[in-house]
Short mmCIF file of C-alpha atoms (C1' of nucleotides) in Angstrom, two decimals:
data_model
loop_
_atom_site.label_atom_id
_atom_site.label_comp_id
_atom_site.label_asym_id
_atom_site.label_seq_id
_atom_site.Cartn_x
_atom_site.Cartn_y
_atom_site.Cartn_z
CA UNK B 277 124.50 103.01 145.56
CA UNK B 278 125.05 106.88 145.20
CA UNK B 279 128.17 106.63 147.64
CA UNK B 280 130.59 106.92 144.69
CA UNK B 281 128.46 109.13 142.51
CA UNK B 282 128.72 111.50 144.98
CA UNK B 283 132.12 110.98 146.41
CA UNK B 284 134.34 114.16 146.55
CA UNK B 285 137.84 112.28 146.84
CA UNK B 286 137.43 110.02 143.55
CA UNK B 287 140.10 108.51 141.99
CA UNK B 288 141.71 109.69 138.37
CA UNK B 289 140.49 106.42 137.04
CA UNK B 290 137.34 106.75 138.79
CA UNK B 291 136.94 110.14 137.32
CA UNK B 292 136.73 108.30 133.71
CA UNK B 293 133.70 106.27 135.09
CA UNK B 294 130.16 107.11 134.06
CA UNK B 295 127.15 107.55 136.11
CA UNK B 296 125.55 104.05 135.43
CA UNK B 297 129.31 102.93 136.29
CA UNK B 298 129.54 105.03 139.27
CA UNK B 299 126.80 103.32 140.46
CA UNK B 300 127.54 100.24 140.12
CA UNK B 301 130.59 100.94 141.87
CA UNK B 302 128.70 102.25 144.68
CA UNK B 303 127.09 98.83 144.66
CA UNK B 304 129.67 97.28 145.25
CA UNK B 305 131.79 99.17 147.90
CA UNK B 306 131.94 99.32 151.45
CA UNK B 307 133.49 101.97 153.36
CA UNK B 308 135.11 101.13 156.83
CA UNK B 309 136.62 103.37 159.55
CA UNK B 310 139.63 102.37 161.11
CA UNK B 311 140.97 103.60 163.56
CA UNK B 312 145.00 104.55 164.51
CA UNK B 313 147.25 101.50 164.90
CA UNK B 314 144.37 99.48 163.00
CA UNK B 315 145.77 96.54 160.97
CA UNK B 316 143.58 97.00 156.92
CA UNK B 317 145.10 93.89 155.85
CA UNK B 318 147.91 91.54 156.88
CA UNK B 319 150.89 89.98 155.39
CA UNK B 320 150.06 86.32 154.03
CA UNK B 321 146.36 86.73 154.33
CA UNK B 322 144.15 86.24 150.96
CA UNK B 323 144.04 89.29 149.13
CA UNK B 324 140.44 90.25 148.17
CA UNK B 325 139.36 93.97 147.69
CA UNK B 326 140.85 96.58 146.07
CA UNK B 327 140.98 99.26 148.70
CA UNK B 328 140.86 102.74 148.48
CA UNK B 329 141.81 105.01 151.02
CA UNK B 330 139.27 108.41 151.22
CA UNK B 331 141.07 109.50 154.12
CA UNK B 332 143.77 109.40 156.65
CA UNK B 333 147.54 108.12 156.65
CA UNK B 334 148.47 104.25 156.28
CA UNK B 335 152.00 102.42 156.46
CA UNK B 336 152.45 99.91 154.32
CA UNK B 337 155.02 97.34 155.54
CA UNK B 338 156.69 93.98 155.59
CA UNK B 339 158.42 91.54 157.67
CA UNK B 340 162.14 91.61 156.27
CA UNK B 341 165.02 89.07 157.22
CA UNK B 342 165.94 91.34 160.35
CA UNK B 343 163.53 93.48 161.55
CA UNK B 344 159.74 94.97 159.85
CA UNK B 345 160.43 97.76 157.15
CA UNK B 346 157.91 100.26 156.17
CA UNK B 347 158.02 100.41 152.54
CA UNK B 348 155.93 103.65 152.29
CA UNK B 349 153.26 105.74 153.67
CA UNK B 350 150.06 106.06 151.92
CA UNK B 351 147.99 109.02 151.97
CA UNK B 352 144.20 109.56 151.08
CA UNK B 353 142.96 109.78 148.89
CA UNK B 354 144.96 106.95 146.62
CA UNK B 355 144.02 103.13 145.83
CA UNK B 356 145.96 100.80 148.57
CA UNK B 357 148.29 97.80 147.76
CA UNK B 358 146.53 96.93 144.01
CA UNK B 359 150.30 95.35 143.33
CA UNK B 360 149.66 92.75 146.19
CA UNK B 361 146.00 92.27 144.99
CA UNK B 362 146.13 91.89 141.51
CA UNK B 363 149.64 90.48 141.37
CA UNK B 364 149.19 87.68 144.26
CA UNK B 365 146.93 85.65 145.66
CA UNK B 366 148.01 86.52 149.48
CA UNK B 367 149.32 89.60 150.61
CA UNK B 368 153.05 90.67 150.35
CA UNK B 369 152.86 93.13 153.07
CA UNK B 370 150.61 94.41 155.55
CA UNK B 371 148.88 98.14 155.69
CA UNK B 372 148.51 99.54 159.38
CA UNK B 373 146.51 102.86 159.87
CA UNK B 374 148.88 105.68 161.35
CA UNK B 375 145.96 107.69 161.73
CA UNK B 376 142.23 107.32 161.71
CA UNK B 377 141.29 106.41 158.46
CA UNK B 378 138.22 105.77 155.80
CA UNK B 379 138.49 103.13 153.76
CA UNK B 380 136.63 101.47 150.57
CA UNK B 381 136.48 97.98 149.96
CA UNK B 382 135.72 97.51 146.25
CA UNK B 383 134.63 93.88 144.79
CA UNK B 384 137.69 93.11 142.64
CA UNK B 385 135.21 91.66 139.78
CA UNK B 386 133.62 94.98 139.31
CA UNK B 387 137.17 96.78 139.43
CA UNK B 388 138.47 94.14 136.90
CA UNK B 389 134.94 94.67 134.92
CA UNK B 390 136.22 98.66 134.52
CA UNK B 391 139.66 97.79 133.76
CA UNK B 392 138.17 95.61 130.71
CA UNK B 393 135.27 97.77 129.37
CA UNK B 394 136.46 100.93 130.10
CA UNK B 395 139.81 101.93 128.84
CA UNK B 396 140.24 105.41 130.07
CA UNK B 397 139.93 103.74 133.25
CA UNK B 398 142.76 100.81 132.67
CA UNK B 399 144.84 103.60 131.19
CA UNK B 400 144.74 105.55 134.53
CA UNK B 401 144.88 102.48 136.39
CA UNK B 402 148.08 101.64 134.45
CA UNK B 403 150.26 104.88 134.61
CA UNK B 404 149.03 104.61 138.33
CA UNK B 405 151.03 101.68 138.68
CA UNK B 406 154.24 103.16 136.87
CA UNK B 407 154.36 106.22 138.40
CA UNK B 408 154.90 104.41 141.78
CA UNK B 409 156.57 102.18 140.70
CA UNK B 410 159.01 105.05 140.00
CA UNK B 411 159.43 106.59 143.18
CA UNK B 412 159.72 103.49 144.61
CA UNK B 413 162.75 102.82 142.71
CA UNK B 414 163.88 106.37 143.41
CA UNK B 415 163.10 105.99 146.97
CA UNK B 416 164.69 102.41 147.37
CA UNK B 417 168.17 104.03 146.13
CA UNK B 418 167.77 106.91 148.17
CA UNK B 419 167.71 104.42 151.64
CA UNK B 420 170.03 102.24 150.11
CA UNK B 421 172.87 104.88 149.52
CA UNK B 422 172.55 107.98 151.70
CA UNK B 423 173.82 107.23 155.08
CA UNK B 424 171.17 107.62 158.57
CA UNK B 425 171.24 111.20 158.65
CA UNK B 426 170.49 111.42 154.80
CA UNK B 427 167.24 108.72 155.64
CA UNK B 428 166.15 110.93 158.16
CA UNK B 429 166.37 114.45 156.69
CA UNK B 430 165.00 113.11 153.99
CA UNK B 431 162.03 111.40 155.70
CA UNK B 432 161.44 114.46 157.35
CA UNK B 433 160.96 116.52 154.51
CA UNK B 434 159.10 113.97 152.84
CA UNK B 435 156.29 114.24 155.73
CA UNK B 436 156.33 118.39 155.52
CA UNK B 437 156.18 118.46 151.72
CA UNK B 438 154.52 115.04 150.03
CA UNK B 439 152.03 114.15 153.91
CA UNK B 440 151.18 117.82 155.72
CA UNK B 441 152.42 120.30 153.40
CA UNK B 442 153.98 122.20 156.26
CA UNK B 443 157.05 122.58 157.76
CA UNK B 444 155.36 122.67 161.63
CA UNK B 445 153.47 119.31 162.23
CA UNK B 446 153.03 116.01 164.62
CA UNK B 447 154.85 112.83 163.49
CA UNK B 448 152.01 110.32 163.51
CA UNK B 449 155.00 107.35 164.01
CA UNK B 450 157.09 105.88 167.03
CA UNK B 451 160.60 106.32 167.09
CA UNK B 452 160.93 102.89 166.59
CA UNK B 453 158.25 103.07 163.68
CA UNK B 454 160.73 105.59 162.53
CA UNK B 455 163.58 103.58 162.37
CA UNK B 456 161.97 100.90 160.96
CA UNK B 457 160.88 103.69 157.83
CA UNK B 458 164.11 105.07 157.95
CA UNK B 459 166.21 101.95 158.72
CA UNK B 460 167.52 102.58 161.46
CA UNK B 461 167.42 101.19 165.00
CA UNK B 462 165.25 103.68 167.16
CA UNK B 463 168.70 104.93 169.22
CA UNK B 464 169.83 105.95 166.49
CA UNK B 465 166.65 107.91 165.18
CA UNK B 466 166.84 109.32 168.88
CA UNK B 467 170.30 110.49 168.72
CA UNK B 468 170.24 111.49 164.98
CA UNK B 469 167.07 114.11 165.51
CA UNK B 470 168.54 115.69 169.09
CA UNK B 471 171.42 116.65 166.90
CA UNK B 472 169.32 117.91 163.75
CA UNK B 473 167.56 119.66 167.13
CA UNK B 474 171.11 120.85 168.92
CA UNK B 475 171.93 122.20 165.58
CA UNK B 476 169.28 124.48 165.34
CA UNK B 477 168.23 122.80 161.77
CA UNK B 478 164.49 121.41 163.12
CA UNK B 479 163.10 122.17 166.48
CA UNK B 480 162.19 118.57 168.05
CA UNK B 481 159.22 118.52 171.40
CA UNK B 482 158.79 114.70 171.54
CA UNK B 483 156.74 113.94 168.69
CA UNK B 484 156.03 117.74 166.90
CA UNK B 485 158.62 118.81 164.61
CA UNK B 486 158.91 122.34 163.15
CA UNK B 487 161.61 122.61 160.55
CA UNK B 488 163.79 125.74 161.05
CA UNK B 489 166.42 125.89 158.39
CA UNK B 490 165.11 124.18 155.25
CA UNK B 491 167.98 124.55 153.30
CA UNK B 492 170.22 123.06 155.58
CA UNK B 493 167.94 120.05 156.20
CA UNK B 494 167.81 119.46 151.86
CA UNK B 495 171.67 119.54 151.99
CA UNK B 496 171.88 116.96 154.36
CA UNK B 497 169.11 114.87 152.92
CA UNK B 498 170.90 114.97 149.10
CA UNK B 499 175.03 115.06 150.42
CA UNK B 500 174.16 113.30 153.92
CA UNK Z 57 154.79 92.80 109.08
CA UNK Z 58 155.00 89.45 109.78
CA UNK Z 59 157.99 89.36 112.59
CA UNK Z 60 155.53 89.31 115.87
CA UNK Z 61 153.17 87.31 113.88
CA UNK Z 62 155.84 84.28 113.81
CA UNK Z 63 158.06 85.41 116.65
CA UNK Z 64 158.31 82.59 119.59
CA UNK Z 65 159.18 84.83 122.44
CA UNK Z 66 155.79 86.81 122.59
CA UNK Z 67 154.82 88.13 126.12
CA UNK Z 68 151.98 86.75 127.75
CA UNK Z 69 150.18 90.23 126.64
CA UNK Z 70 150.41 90.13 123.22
CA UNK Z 71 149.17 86.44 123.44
CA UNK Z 72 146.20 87.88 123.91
CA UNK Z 73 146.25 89.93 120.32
CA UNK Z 74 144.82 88.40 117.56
CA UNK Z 75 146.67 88.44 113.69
CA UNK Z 76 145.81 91.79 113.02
CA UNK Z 77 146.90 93.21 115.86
CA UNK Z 78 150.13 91.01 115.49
CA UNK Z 79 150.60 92.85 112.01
CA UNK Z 80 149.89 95.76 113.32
CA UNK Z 81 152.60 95.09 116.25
CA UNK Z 82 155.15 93.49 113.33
CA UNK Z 83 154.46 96.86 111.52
CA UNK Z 84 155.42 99.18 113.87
CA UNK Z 85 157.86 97.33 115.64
CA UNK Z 86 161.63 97.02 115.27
CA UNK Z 87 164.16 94.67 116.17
CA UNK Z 88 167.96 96.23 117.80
CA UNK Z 89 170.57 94.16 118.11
CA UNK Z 90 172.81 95.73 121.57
CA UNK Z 91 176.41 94.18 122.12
CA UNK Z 92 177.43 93.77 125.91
CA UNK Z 93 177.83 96.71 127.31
CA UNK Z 94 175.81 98.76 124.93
CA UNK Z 95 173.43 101.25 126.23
CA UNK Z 96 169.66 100.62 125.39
CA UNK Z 97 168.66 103.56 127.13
CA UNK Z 98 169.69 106.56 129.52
CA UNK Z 99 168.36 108.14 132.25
CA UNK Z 100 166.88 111.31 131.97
CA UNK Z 101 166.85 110.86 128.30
CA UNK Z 102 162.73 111.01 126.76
CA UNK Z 103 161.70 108.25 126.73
CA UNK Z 104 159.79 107.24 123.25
CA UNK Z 105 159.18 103.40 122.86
CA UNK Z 106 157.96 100.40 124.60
CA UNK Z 107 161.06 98.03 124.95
CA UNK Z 108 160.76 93.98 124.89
CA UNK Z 109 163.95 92.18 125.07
CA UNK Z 110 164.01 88.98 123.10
CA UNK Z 111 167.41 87.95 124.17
CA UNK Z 112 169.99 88.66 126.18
CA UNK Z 113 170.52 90.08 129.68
CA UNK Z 114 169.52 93.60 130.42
CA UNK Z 115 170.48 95.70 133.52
CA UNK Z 116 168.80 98.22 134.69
CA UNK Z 117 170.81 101.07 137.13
CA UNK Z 118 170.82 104.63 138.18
CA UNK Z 119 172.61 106.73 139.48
CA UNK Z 120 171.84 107.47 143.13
CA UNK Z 121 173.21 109.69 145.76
CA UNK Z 122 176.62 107.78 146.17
CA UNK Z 123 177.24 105.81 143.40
CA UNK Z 124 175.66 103.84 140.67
CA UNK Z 125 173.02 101.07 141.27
CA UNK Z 126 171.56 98.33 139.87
CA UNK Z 127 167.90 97.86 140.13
CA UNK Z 128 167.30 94.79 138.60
CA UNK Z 129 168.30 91.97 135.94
CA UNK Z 130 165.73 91.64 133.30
CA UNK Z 131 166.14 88.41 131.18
CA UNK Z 132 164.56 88.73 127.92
CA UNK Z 133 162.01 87.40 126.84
CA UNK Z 134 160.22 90.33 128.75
CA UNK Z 135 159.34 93.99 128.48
CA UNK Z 136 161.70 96.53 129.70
CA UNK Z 137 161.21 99.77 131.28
CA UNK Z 138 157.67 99.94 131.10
CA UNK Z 139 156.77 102.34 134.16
CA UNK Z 140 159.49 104.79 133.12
CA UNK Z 141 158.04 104.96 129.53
CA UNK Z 142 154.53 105.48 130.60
CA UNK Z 143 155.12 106.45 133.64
CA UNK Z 144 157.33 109.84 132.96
CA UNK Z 145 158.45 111.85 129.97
CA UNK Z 146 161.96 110.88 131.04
CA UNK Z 147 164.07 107.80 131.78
CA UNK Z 148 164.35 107.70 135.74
CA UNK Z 149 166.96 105.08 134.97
CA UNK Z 150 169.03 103.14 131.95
CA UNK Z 151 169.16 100.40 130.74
CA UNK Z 152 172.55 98.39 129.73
CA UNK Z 153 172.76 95.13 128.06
CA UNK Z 154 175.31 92.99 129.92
CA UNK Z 155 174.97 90.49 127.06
CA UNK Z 156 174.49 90.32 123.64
CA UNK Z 157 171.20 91.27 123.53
CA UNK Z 158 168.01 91.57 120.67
CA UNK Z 159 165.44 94.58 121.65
CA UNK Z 160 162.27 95.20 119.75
CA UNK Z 161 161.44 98.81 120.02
CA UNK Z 162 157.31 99.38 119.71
CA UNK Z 163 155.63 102.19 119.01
CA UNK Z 164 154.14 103.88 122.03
CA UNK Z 165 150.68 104.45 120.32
CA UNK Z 166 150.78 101.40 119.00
CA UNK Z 167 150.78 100.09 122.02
CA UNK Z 168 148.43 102.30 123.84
CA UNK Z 169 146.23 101.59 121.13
CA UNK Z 170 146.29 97.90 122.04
CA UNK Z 171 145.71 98.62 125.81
CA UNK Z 172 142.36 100.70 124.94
CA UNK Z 173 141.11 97.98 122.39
CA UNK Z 174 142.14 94.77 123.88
CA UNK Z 175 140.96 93.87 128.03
CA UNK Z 176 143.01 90.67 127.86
CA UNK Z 177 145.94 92.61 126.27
CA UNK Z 178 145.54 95.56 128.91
CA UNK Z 179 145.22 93.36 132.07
CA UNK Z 180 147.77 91.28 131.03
CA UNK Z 181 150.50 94.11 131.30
CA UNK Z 182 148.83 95.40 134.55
CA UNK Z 183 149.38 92.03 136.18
CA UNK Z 184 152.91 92.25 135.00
CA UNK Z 185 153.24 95.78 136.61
CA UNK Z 186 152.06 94.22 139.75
CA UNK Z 187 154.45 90.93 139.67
CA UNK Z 188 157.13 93.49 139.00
CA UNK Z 189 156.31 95.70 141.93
CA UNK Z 190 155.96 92.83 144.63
CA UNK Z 191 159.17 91.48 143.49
CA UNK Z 192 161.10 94.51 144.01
CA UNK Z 193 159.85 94.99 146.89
CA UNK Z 194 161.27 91.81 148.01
CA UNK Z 195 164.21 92.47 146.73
CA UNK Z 196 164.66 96.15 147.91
CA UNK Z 197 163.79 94.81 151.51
CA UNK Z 198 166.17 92.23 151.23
CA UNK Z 199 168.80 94.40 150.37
CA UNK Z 200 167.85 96.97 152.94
CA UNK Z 201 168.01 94.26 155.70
CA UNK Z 202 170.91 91.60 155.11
CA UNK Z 203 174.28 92.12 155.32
CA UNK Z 204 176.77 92.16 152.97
CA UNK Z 205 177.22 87.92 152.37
CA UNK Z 206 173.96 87.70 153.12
CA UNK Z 207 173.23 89.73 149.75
CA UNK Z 208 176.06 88.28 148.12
CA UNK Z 209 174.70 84.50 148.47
CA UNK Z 210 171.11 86.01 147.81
CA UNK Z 211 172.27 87.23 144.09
CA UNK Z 212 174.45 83.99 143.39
CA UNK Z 213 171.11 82.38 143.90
CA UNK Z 214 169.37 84.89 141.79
CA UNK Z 215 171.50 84.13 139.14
CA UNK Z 216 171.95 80.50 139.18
CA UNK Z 217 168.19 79.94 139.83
CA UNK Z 218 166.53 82.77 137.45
CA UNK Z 219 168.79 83.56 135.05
CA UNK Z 220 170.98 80.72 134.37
CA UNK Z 221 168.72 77.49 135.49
CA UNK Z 222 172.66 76.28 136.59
CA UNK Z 223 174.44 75.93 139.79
CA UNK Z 224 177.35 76.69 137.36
CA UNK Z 225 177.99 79.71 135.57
CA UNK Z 226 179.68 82.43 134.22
CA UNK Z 227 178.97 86.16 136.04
CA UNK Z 228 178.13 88.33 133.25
CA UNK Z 229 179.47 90.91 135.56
CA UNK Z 230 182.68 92.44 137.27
CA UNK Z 231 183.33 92.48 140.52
CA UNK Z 232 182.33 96.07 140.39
CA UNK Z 233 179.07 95.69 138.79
CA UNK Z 234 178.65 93.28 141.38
CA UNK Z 235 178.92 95.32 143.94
CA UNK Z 236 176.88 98.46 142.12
CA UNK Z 237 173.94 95.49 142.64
CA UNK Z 238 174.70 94.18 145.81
CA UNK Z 239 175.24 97.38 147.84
CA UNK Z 240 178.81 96.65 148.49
CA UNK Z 241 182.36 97.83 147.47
CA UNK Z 242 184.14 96.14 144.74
CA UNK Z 243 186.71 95.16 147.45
CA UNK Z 244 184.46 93.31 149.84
CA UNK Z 245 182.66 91.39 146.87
CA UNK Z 246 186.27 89.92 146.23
CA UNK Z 247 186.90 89.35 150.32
CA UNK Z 248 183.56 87.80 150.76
CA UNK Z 249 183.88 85.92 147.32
CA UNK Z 250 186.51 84.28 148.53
CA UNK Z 251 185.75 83.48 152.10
CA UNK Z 252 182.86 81.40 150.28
CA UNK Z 253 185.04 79.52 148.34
CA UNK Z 254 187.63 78.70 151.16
CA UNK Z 255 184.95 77.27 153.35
CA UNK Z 256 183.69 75.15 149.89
CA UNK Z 257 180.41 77.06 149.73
CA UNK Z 258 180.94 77.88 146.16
CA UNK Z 259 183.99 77.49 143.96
CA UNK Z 260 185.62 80.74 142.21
CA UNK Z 261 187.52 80.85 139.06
CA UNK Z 262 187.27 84.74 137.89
CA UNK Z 263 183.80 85.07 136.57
CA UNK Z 264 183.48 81.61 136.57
CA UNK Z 265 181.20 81.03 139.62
CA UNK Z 266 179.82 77.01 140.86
CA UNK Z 267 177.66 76.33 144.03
CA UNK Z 268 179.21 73.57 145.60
CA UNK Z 269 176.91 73.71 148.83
CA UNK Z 270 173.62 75.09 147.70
CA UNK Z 271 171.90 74.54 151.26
CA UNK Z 272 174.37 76.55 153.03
CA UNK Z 273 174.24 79.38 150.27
CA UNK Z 274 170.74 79.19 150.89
CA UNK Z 275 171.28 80.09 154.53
CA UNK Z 276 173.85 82.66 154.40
CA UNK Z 277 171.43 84.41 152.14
CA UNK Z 278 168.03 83.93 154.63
CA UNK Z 279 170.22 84.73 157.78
CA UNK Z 280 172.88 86.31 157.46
"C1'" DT R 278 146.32 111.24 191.59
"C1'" DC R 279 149.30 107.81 191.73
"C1'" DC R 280 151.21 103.73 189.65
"C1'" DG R 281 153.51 100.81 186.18
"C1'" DG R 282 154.70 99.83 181.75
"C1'" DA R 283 155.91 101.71 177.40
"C1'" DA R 284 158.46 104.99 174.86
"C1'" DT R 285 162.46 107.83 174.61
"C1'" DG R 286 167.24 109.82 175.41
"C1'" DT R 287 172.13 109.17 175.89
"C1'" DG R 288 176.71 107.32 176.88
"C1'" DA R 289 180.06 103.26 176.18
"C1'" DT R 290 181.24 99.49 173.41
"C1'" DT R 291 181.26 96.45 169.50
"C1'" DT R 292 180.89 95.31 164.80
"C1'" DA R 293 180.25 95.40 159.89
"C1'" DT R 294 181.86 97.46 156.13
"C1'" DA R 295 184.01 101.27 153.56
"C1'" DT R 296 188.29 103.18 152.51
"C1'" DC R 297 193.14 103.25 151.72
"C1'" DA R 298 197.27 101.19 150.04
"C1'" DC R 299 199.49 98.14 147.38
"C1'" DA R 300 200.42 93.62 145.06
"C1'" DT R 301 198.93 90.57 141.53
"C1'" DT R 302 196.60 88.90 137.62
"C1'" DC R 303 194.27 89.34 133.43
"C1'" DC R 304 193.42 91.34 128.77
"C1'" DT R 305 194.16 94.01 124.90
"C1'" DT R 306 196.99 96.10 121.62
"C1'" DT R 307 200.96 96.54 119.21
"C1'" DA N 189 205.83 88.11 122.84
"C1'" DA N 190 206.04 92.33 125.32
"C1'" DA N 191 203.96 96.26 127.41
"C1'" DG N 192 200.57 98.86 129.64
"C1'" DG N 193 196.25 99.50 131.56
"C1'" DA N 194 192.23 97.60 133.69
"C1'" DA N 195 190.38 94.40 136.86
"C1'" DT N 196 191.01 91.84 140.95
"C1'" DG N 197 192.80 90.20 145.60
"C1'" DT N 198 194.16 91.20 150.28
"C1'" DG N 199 195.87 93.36 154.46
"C1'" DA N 200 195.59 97.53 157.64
"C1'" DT N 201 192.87 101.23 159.18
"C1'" DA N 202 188.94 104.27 159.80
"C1'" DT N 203 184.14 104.97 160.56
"C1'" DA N 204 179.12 104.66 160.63
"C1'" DA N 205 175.81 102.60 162.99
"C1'" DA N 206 174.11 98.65 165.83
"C1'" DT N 207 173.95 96.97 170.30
"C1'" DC N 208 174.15 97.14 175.21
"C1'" DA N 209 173.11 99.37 179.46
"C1'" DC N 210 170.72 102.38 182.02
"C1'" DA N 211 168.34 106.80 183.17
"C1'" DT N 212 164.38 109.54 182.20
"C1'" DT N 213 159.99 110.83 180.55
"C1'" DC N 214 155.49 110.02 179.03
"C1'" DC N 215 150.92 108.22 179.26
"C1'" DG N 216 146.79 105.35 180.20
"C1'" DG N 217 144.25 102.94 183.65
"C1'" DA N 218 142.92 101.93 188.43
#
DNA sequence: TCCGGAATGTGATTTATATCACATTCCTTT
DNA sequence: AAAGGAATGTGATATAAATCACATTCCGGA
């Protein structure tokens, strides 16, 4: 009962909850390890909890006409695929862990309860929902446009800046996982980094990547 | 006062308000007329009202790395631009009307006001934030994924089956425009235009566009 | 520690699509 | 009706990136 009360990673809408809510909440929520290449929920399957992720990295992803495409990467804490819950009755995509991760299951009654009587929380709930809905727009132009080595310097600096907040760090994805972010076929993503590494613009050792000349790598990602 | 009151093209939201709040809605609400090609809105301008289209056909583009894209069609009667005005101080795209189009601009706190004091109201437009999400997603992988006559059949479909209800009808968009929404360049739209009309798939008479063989649209635009 | 399968790197080839170049048609304006 | 500019069609060429083919490296389990 006191797990969300005393939860360090709440949401912004959480944050608008009071104690007798908090509680409730705690009630009604189940937290669940997974573990790296763990599948949270699948494509096609009933959705039925709002999730939260506390902790850890998760790719969410479809199966497109050609190939699987990871739409985006999720990091802890943030609420996980409310679109596919609230806006379907099945799932529209899957969510994988790409690292070990915590996750809360929260009873969609008591989520839509807050939503209704609490309107600080709805609010936050709602701009939540735009505000992705943004830079998934901005992000959707940005692989439709920019050619493979755009995608990938891009990508790159995405995981330094938005996921570890350094420029030194392990990429917790396949090549092929990469390609499939990136869209790209995982030769490509292959030949594409050995050049950023030939270069002298990122230092590549299998799957750690230290970025050497920042600059560089931004021009390539906006002209590239 | 009274125009939302009496208006037949509410949203499923402000079904949900009761006749006050509809004269509250009529009272701070008011109705644009937009001739084709008129600009609703611009990227990167503030952005300052809620926007529900009435009428008319609405695209909505920005301007990416390369060129210009179109994000979506939005057929009135539905809201438009929602995340970007609640979602960000400033347009992350525009808005065009590629018909004659009617607009109702509402007051921001107005509605705000109505997501705080109505739950049916507020979870109303959350589910719509949701549809709208899953659906681009669809869309964005679909794009990401086909090729180019794969996309082209895909939006012939779009249009004849969501916009226009008609296997027959006119393109409310040039060959340009057509390719700003189908990822391609205005001269393969033409080329692969008319390699569907030589093999009978759909006839071609400038904008004016039938589908002769809807099954085999259909499956250019699943495989290929 | 060795084995075997998975993941990765890299060259050669093919293919889809953009770009270039130009002809043609369609509108708008006078 | 004529003229001029925009939109469109179509062939030739260039190019980015997929695919194919194979070598190499990595890694987990016996």
């Amino acid at each position: 009962m006191e797990i969300c009360k005393f939860c360090s990673k709440r949401s912004a809408a959480a944050e608008h909850l009071g104690n007798d809510e908090l509680e409730k909440l705690g009630g009604s929520c189940v937290e669940v390890n997974f573990k790296k290449g763990d599948i949270i929920f699948k494509q096609k399957a009933l959705s039925s909890n709002i999730l939260y992720v506390r902790e850890g990295l998760v790719k969410i992803h479809m199966t497109g006409p050609e190939r699987e495409q990871i739409l985006k990467i999720a990091k802890g804490p943030s609420y996980l695929g409310i679109p596919t819950t609230l806006g379907d009755k099945v799932n529209n995509y899957s969510a994988t862990a790409i690292t070990d991760t915590k996750v809360c299951f929260i009873d969609i009654n008591v989520f839509k309860e807050f939503i209704a009587t609490n309107k600080e929380f709805a609010y936050e709930i709602i701009v939540n929902l735009c505000k992705n809905e943004l830079s998934h727009f901005q992000r959707c132009v940005n692989q439709l446009q920019k050619q493979s080595p755009g995608r990938i310097a891009e990508t790159l600096l995405f995981f330094a800046d938005e996921i570890f907040g350094s420029d030194v760090f392990d990429l917790p994805l396949s090549r092929h996982e990469f390609g499939d972010i990136t869209g790209n076929s995982r030769e490509n993503v292959s030949r594409i980094l050995s050049d950023l590494d030939k270069e002298g613009i990122v230092k590549i050792k299998g799957k750690n990547i230290s970025i050497v000349d920042k600059n560089k790598l931004l021009s390539i990602s906006k002209n590239g």
